[in-house]
mmCIF file of C-alpha atoms (C1' of nucleotides) in Angstrom:
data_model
loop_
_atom_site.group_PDB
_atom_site.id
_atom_site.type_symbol
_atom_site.label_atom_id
_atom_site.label_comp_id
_atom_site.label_asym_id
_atom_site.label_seq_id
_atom_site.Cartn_x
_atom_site.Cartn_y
_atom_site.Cartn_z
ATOM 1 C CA UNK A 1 56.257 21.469 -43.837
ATOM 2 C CA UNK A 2 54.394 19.212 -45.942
ATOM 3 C CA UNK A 3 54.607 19.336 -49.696
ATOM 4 C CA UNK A 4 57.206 19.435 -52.536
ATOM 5 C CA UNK A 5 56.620 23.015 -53.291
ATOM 6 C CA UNK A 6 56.671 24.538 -49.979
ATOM 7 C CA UNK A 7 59.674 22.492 -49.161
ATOM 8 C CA UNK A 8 61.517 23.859 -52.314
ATOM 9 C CA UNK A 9 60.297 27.315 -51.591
ATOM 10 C CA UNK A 10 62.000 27.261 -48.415
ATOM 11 C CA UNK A 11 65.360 25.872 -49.395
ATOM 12 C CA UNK A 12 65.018 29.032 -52.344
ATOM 13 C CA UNK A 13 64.740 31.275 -49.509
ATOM 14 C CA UNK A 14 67.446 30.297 -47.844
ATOM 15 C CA UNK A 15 69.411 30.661 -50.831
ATOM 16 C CA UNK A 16 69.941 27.197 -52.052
ATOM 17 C CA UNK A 17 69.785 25.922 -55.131
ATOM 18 C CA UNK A 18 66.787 23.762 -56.474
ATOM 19 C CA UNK A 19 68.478 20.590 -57.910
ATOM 20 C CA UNK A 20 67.082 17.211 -59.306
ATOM 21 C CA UNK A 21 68.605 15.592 -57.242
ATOM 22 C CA UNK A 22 67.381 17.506 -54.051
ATOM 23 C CA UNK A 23 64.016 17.229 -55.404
ATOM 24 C CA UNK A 24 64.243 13.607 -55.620
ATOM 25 C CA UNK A 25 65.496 13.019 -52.232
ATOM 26 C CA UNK A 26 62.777 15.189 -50.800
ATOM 27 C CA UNK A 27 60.415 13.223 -52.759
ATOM 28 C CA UNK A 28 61.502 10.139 -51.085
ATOM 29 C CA UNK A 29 60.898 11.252 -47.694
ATOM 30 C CA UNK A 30 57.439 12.712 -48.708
ATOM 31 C CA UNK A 31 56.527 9.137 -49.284
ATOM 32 C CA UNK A 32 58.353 7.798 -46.921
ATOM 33 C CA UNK A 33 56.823 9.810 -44.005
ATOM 34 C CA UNK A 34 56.710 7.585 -40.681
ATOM 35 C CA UNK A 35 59.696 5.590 -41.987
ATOM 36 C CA UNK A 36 62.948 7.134 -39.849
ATOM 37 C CA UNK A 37 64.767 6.434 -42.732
ATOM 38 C CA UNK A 38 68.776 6.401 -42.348
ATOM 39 C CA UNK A 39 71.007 8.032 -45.435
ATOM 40 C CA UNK A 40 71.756 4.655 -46.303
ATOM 41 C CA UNK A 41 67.989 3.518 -47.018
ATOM 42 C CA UNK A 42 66.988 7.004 -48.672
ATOM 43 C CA UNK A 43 70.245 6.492 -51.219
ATOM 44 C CA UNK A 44 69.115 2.783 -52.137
ATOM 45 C CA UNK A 45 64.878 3.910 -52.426
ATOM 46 C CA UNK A 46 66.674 7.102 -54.870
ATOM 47 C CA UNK A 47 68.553 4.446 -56.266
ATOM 48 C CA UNK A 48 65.212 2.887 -58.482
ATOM 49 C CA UNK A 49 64.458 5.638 -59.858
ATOM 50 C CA UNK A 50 67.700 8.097 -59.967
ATOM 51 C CA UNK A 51 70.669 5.726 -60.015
ATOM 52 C CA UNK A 52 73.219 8.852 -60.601
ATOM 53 C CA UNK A 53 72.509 10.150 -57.634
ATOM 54 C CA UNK A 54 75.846 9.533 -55.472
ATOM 55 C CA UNK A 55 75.311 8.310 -51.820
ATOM 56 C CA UNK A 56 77.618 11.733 -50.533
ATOM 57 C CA UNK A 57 74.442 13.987 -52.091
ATOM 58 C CA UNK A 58 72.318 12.268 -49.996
ATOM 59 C CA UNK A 59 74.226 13.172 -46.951
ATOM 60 C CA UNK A 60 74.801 16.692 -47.808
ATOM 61 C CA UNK A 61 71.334 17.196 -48.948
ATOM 62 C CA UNK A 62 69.802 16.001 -45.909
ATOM 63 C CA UNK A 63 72.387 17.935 -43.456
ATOM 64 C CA UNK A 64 71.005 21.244 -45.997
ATOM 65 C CA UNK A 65 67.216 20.096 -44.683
ATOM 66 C CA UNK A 66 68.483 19.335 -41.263
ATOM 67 C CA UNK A 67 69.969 23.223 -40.899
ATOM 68 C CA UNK A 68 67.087 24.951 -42.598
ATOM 69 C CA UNK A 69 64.753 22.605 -40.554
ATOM 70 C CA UNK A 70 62.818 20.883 -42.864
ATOM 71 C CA UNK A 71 63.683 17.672 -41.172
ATOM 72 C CA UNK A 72 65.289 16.288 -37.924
ATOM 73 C CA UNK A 73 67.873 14.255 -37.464
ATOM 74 C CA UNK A 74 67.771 11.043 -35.235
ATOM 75 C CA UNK A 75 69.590 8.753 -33.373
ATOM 76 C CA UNK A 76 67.908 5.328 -31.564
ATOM 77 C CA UNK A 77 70.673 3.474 -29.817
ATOM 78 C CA UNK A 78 71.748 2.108 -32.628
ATOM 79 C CA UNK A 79 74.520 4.306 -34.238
ATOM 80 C CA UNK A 80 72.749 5.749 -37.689
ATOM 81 C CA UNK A 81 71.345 8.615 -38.107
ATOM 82 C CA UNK A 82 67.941 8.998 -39.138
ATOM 83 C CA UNK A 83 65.928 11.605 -40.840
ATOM 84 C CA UNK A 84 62.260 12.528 -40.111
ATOM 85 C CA UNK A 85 60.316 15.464 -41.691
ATOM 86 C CA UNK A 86 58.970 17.737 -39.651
ATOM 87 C CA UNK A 87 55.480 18.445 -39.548
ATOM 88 C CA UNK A 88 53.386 21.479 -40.372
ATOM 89 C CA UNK A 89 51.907 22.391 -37.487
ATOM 90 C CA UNK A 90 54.418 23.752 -35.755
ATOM 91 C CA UNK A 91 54.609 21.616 -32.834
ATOM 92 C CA UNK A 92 57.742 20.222 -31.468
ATOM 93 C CA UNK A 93 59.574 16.528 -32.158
ATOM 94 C CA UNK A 94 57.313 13.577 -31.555
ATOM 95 C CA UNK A 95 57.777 10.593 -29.233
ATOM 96 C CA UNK A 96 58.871 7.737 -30.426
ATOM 97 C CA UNK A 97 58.316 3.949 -29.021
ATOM 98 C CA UNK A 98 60.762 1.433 -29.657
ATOM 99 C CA UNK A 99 60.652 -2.419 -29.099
ATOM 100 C CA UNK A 100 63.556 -4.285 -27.917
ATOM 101 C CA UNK A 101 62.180 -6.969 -29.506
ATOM 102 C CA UNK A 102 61.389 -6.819 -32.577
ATOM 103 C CA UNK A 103 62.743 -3.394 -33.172
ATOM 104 C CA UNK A 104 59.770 -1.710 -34.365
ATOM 105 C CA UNK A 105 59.440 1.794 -33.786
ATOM 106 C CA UNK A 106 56.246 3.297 -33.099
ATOM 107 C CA UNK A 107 55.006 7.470 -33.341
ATOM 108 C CA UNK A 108 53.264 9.616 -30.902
ATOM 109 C CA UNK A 109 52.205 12.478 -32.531
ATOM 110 C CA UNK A 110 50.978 13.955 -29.340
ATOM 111 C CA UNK A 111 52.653 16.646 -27.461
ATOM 112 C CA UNK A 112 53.249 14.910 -23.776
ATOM 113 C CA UNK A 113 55.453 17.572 -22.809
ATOM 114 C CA UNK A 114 53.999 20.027 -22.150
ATOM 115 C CA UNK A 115 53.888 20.920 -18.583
ATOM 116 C CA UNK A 116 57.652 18.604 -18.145
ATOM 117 C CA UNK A 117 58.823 21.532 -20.002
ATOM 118 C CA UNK A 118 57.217 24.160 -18.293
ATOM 119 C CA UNK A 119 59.358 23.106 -15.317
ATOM 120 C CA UNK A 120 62.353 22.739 -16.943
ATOM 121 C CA UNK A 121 62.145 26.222 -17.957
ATOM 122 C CA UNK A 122 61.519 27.474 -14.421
ATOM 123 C CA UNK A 123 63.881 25.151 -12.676
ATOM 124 C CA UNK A 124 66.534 25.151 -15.140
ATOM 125 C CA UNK A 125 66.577 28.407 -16.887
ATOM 126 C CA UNK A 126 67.096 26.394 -20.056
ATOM 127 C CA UNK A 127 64.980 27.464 -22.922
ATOM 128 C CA UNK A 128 63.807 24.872 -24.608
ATOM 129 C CA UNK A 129 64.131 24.455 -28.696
ATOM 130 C CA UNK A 130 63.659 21.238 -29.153
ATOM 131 C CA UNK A 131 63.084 17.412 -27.596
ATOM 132 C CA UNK A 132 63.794 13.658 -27.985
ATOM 133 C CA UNK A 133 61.708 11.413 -26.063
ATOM 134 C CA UNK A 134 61.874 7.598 -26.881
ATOM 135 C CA UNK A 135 60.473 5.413 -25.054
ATOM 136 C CA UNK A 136 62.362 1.393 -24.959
ATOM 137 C CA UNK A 137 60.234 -1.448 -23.773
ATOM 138 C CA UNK A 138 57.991 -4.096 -25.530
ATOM 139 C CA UNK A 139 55.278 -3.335 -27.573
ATOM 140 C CA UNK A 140 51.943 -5.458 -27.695
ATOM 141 C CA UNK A 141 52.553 -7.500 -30.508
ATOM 142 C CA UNK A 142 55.362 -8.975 -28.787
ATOM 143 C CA UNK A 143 53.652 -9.187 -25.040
ATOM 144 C CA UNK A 144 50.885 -11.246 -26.788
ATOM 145 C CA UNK A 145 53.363 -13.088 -28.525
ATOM 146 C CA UNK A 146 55.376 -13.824 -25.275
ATOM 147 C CA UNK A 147 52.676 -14.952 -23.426
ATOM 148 C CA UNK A 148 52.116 -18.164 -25.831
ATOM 149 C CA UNK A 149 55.683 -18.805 -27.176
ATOM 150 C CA UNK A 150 57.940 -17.014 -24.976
ATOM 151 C CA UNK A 151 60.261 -13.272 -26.164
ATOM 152 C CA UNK A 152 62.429 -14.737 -28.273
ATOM 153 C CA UNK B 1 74.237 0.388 -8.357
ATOM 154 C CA UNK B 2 77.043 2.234 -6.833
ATOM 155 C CA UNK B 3 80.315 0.625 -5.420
ATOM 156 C CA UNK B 4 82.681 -1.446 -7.607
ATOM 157 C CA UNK B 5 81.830 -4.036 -4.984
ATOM 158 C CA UNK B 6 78.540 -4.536 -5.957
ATOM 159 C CA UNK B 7 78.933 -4.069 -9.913
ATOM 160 C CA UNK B 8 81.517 -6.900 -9.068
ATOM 161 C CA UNK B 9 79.358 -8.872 -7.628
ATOM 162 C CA UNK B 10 76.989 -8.616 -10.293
ATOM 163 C CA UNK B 11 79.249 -9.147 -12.920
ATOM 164 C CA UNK B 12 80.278 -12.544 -11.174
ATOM 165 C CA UNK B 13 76.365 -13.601 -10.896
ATOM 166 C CA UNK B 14 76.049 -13.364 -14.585
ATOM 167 C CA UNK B 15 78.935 -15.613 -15.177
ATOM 168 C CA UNK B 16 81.768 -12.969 -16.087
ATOM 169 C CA UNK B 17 85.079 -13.436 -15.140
ATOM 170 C CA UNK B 18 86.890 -10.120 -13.191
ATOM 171 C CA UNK B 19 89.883 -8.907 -14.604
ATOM 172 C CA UNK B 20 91.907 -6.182 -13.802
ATOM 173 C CA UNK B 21 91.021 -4.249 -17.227
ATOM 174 C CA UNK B 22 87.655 -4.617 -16.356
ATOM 175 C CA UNK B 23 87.514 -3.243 -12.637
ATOM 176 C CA UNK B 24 89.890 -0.094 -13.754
ATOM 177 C CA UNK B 25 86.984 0.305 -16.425
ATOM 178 C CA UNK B 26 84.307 0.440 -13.928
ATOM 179 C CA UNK B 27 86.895 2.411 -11.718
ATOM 180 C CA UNK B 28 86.658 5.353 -14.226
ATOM 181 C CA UNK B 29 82.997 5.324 -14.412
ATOM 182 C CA UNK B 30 83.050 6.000 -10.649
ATOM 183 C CA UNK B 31 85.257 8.728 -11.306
ATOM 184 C CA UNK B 32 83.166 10.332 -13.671
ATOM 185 C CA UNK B 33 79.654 9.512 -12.971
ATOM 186 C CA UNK B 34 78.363 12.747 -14.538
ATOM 187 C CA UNK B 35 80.275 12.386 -17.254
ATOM 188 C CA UNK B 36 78.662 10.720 -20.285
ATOM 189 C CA UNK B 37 81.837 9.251 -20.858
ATOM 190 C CA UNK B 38 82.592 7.820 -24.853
ATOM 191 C CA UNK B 39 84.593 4.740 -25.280
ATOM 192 C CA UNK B 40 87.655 6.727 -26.412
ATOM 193 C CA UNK B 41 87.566 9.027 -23.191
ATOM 194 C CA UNK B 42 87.092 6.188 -21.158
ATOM 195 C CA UNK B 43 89.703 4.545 -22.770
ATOM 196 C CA UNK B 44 91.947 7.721 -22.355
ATOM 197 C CA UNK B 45 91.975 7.803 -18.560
ATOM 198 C CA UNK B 46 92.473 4.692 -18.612
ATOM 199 C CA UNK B 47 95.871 5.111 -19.978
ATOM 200 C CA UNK B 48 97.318 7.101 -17.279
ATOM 201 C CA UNK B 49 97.378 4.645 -14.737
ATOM 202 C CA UNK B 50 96.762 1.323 -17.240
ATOM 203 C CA UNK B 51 98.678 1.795 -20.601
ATOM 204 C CA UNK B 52 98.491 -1.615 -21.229
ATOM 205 C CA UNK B 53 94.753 -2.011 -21.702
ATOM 206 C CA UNK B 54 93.560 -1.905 -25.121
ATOM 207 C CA UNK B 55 90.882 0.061 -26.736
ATOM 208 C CA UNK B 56 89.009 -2.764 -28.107
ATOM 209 C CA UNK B 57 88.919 -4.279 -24.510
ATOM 210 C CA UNK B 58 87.043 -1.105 -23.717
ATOM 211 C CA UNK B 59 84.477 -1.789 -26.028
ATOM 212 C CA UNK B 60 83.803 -4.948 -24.942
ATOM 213 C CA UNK B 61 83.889 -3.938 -21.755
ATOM 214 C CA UNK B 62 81.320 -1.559 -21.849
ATOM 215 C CA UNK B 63 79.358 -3.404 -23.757
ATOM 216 C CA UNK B 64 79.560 -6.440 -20.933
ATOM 217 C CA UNK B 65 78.534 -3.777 -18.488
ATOM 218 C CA UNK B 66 75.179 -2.776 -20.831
ATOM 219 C CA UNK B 67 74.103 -5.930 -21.100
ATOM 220 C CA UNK B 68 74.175 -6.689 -17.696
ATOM 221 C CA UNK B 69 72.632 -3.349 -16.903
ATOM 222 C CA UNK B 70 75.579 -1.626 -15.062
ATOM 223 C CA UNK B 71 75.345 1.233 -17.184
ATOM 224 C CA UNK B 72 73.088 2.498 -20.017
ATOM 225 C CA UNK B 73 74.314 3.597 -23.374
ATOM 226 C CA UNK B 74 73.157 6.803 -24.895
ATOM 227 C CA UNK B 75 73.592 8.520 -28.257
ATOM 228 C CA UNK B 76 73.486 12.252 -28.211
ATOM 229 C CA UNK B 77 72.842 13.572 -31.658
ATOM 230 C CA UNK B 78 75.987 13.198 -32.547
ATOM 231 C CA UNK B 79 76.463 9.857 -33.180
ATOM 232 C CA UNK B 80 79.180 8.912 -30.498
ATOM 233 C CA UNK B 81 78.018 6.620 -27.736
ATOM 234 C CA UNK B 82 77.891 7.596 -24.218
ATOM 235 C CA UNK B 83 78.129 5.791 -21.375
ATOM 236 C CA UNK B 84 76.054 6.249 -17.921
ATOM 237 C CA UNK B 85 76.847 4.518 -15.106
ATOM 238 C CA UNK B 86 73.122 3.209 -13.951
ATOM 239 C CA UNK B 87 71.859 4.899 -10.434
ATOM 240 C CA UNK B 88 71.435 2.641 -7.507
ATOM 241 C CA UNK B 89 67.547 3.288 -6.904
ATOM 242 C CA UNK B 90 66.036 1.840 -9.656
ATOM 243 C CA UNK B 91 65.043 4.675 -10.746
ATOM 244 C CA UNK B 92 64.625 4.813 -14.756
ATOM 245 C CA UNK B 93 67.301 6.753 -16.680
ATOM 246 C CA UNK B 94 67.888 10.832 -16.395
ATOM 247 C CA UNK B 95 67.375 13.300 -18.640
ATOM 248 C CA UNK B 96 69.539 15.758 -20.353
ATOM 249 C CA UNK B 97 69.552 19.228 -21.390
ATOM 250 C CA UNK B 98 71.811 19.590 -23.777
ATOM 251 C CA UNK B 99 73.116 22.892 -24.997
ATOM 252 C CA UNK B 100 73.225 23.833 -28.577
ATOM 253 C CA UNK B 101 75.081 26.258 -28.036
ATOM 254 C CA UNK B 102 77.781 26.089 -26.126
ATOM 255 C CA UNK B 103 77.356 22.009 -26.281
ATOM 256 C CA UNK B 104 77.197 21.484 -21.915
ATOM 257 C CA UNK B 105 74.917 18.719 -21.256
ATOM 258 C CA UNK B 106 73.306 19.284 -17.572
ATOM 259 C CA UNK B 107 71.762 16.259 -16.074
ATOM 260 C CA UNK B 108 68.136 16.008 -14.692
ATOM 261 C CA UNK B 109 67.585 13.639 -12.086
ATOM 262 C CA UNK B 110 63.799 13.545 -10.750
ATOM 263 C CA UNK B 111 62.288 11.282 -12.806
ATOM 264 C CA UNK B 112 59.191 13.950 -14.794
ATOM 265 C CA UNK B 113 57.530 10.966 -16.967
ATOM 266 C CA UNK B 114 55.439 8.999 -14.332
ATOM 267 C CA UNK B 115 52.725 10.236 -15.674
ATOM 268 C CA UNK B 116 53.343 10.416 -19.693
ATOM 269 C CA UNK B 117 54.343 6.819 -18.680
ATOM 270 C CA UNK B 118 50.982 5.825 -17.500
ATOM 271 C CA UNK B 119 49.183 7.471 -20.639
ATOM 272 C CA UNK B 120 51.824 5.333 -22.910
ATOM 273 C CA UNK B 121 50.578 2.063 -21.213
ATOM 274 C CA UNK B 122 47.281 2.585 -21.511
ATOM 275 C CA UNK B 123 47.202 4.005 -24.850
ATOM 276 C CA UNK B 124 49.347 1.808 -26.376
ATOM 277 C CA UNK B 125 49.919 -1.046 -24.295
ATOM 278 C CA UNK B 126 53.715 -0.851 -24.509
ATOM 279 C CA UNK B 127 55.888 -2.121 -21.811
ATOM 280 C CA UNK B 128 57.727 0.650 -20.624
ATOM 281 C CA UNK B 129 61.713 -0.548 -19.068
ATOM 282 C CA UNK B 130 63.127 2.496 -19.806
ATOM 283 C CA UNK B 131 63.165 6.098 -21.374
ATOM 284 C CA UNK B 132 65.768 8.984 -23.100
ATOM 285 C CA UNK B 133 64.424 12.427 -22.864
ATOM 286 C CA UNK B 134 66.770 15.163 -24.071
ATOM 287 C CA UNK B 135 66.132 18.872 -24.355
ATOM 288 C CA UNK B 136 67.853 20.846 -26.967
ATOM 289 C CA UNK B 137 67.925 24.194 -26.336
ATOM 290 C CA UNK B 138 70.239 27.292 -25.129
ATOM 291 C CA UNK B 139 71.362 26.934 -21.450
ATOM 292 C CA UNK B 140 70.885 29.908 -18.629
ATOM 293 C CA UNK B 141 75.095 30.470 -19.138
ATOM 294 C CA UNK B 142 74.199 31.029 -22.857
ATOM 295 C CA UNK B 143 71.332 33.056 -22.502
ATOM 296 C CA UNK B 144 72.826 35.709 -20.405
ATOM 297 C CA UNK B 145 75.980 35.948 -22.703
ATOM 298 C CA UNK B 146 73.775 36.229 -25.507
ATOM 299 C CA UNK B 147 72.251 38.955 -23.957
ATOM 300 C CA UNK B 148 75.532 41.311 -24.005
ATOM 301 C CA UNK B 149 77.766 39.815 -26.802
ATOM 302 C CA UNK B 150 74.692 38.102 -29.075
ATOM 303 C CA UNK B 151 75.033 34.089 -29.118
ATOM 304 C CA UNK B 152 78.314 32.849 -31.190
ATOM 305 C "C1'" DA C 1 79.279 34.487 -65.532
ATOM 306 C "C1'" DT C 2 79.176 33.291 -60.861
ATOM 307 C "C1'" DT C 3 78.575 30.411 -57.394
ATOM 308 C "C1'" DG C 4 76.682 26.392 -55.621
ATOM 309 C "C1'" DT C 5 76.342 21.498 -56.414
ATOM 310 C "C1'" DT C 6 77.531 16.912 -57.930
ATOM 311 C "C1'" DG C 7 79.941 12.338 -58.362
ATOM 312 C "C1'" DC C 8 83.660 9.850 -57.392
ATOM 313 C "C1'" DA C 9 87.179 8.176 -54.741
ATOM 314 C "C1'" DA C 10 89.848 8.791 -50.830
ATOM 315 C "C1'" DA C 11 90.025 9.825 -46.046
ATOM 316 C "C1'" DG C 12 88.036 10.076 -41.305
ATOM 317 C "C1'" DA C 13 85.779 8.487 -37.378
ATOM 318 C "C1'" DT C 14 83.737 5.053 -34.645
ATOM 319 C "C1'" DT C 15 83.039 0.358 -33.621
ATOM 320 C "C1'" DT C 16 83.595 -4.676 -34.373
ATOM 321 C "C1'" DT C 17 86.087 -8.913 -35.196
ATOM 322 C "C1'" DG C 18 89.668 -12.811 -36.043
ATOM 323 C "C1'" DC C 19 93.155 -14.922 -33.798
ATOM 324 C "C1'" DA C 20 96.904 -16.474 -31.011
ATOM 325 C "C1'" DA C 21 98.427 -15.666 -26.402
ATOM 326 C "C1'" DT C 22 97.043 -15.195 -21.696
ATOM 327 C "C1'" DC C 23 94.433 -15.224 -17.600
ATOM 328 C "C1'" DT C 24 90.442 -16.401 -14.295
ATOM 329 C "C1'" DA C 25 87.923 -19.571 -11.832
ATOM 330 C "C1'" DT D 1 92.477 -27.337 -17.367
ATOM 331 C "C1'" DA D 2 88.571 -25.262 -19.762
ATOM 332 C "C1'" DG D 3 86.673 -21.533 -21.305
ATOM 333 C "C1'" DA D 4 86.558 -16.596 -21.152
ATOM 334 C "C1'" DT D 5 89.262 -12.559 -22.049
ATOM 335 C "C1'" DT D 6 92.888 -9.784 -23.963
ATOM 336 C "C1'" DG D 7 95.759 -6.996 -27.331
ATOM 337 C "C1'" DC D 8 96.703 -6.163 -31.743
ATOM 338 C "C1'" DA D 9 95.806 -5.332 -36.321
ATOM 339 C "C1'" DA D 10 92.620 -5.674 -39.836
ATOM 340 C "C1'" DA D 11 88.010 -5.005 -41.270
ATOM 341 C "C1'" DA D 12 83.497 -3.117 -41.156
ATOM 342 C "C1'" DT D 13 80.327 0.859 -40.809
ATOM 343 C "C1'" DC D 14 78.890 5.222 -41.226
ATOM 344 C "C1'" DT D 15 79.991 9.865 -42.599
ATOM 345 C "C1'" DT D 16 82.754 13.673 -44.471
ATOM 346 C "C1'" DT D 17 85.801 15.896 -47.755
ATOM 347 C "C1'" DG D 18 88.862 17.357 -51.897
ATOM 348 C "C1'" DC D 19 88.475 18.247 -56.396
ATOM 349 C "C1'" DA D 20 87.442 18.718 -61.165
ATOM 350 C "C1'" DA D 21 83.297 18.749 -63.939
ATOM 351 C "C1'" DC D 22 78.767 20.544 -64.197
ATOM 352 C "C1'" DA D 23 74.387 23.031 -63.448
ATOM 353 C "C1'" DA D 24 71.240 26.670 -61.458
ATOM 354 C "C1'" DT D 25 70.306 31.345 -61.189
#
DNA sequence: ATTGTTGCAAAGATTTTGCAATCTA
DNA sequence: TAGATTGCAAAATCTTTGCAACAAT
């Protein structure tokens, strides 16, 4: 699901309404693409260049992309809700990283799930739709940090 | 980490005092180990037999209990908090299927990332302490009513 | 013209915090 | 006794909703 026009296509099908202000917000997480962005951030990036658009739009236009799946919602332990696009391909969620440290989240694109979900499905009888995997831990920056000053 | 004993014990050894609203806490996380209890349940139950105790006390509570690494905190996708009693054999943290359909979350308890965890370390030299894996998805219960009365 | 969409402000839901009183060690 | 903890109410956050005005098809 990758640019503006197929995007808007889509929400057409599904018998929504094309609006600036949709177009805008979908704009923003176009360039925005690895950012996890929470409703809060997209509203104040729209806010530079579309300062009518009202912070409740943003929420209802990114629930309207969350239930026609042109993005996925989020949560890290942290409370807010954040909103990734989903890619093209076809493939399901990516992995995330995240540092305890400095907070910095990091993507896996690769699928690592593969055969964990092949036994799920046997074992379980569960068929699958969709996965979160994050991953919590320190990342390198901060283990080669630690090992001269100390984690803060 | 299993008996109130020992999450006494450890609660003590990190320099926290034990007060009554705190063991009934971790007395209803016994009770409900499979639960993925949210601070208002918790605080709920613990009405019946401790009116007195206050839900911000909770809170803090359960928060004193992360920290230490009693239990482990978990966000579902819909932004309430959960709370996991931690398993006594080290083990990293379960996983989840969770049901979009009917909304059951079943619990997963062999641990199917040793190896994704190894690939993570190498790859990207990131400390690993702990993981969430969910699976979304339609559960065996929902599949086979689906099959007679379509899924609600 | 019809129906969906918007902005605003108000309401909801969850979680955190200030503070005086109280309790644990 | 000293310092941590509690309960309460107020505040802070994040998100949703009612409604009249407006815009897309």
């Amino acid at each position: 699901m990758d640019s503006l026009d197929k995007i808007e296509e889509k929400l057409h099908a599904k018998g929504f309404k094309l609006t600036p202000q949709r177009r805008a917000t979908i704009a923003i997480l176009l360039e925005h693409k690895e950012s996890h962005l929470s409703a809060e951030e997209v509203y104040s990036l729209l806010q530079k260049k579309h300062p009518e658009v009202g912070l409740a739009t943003v929420y209802r236009t990114l629930d309207v992309l969350t239930e026609i799946e042109i993005v996925n919602r989020i949560n890290f332990e942290d409370g807010v809700a954040r909103f990734d696009l989903k890619t093209d391909d076809g493939q399901h969620f990516h992995h995330h990283l995240v540092c305890n440290n400095c907070g910095r989240v990091i993507e896996i694109h690769e699928d690592m799930l593969f055969d964990v979900e092949q036994r799920i499905k046997h074992q379980y009888h569960f068929e699958i739709t969709d996965h979160r995997l994050t991953f919590l831990g320190i990342c390198q920056d901060c283990i080669r940090k630690s090992k001269t000053r100390g984690v803060s």
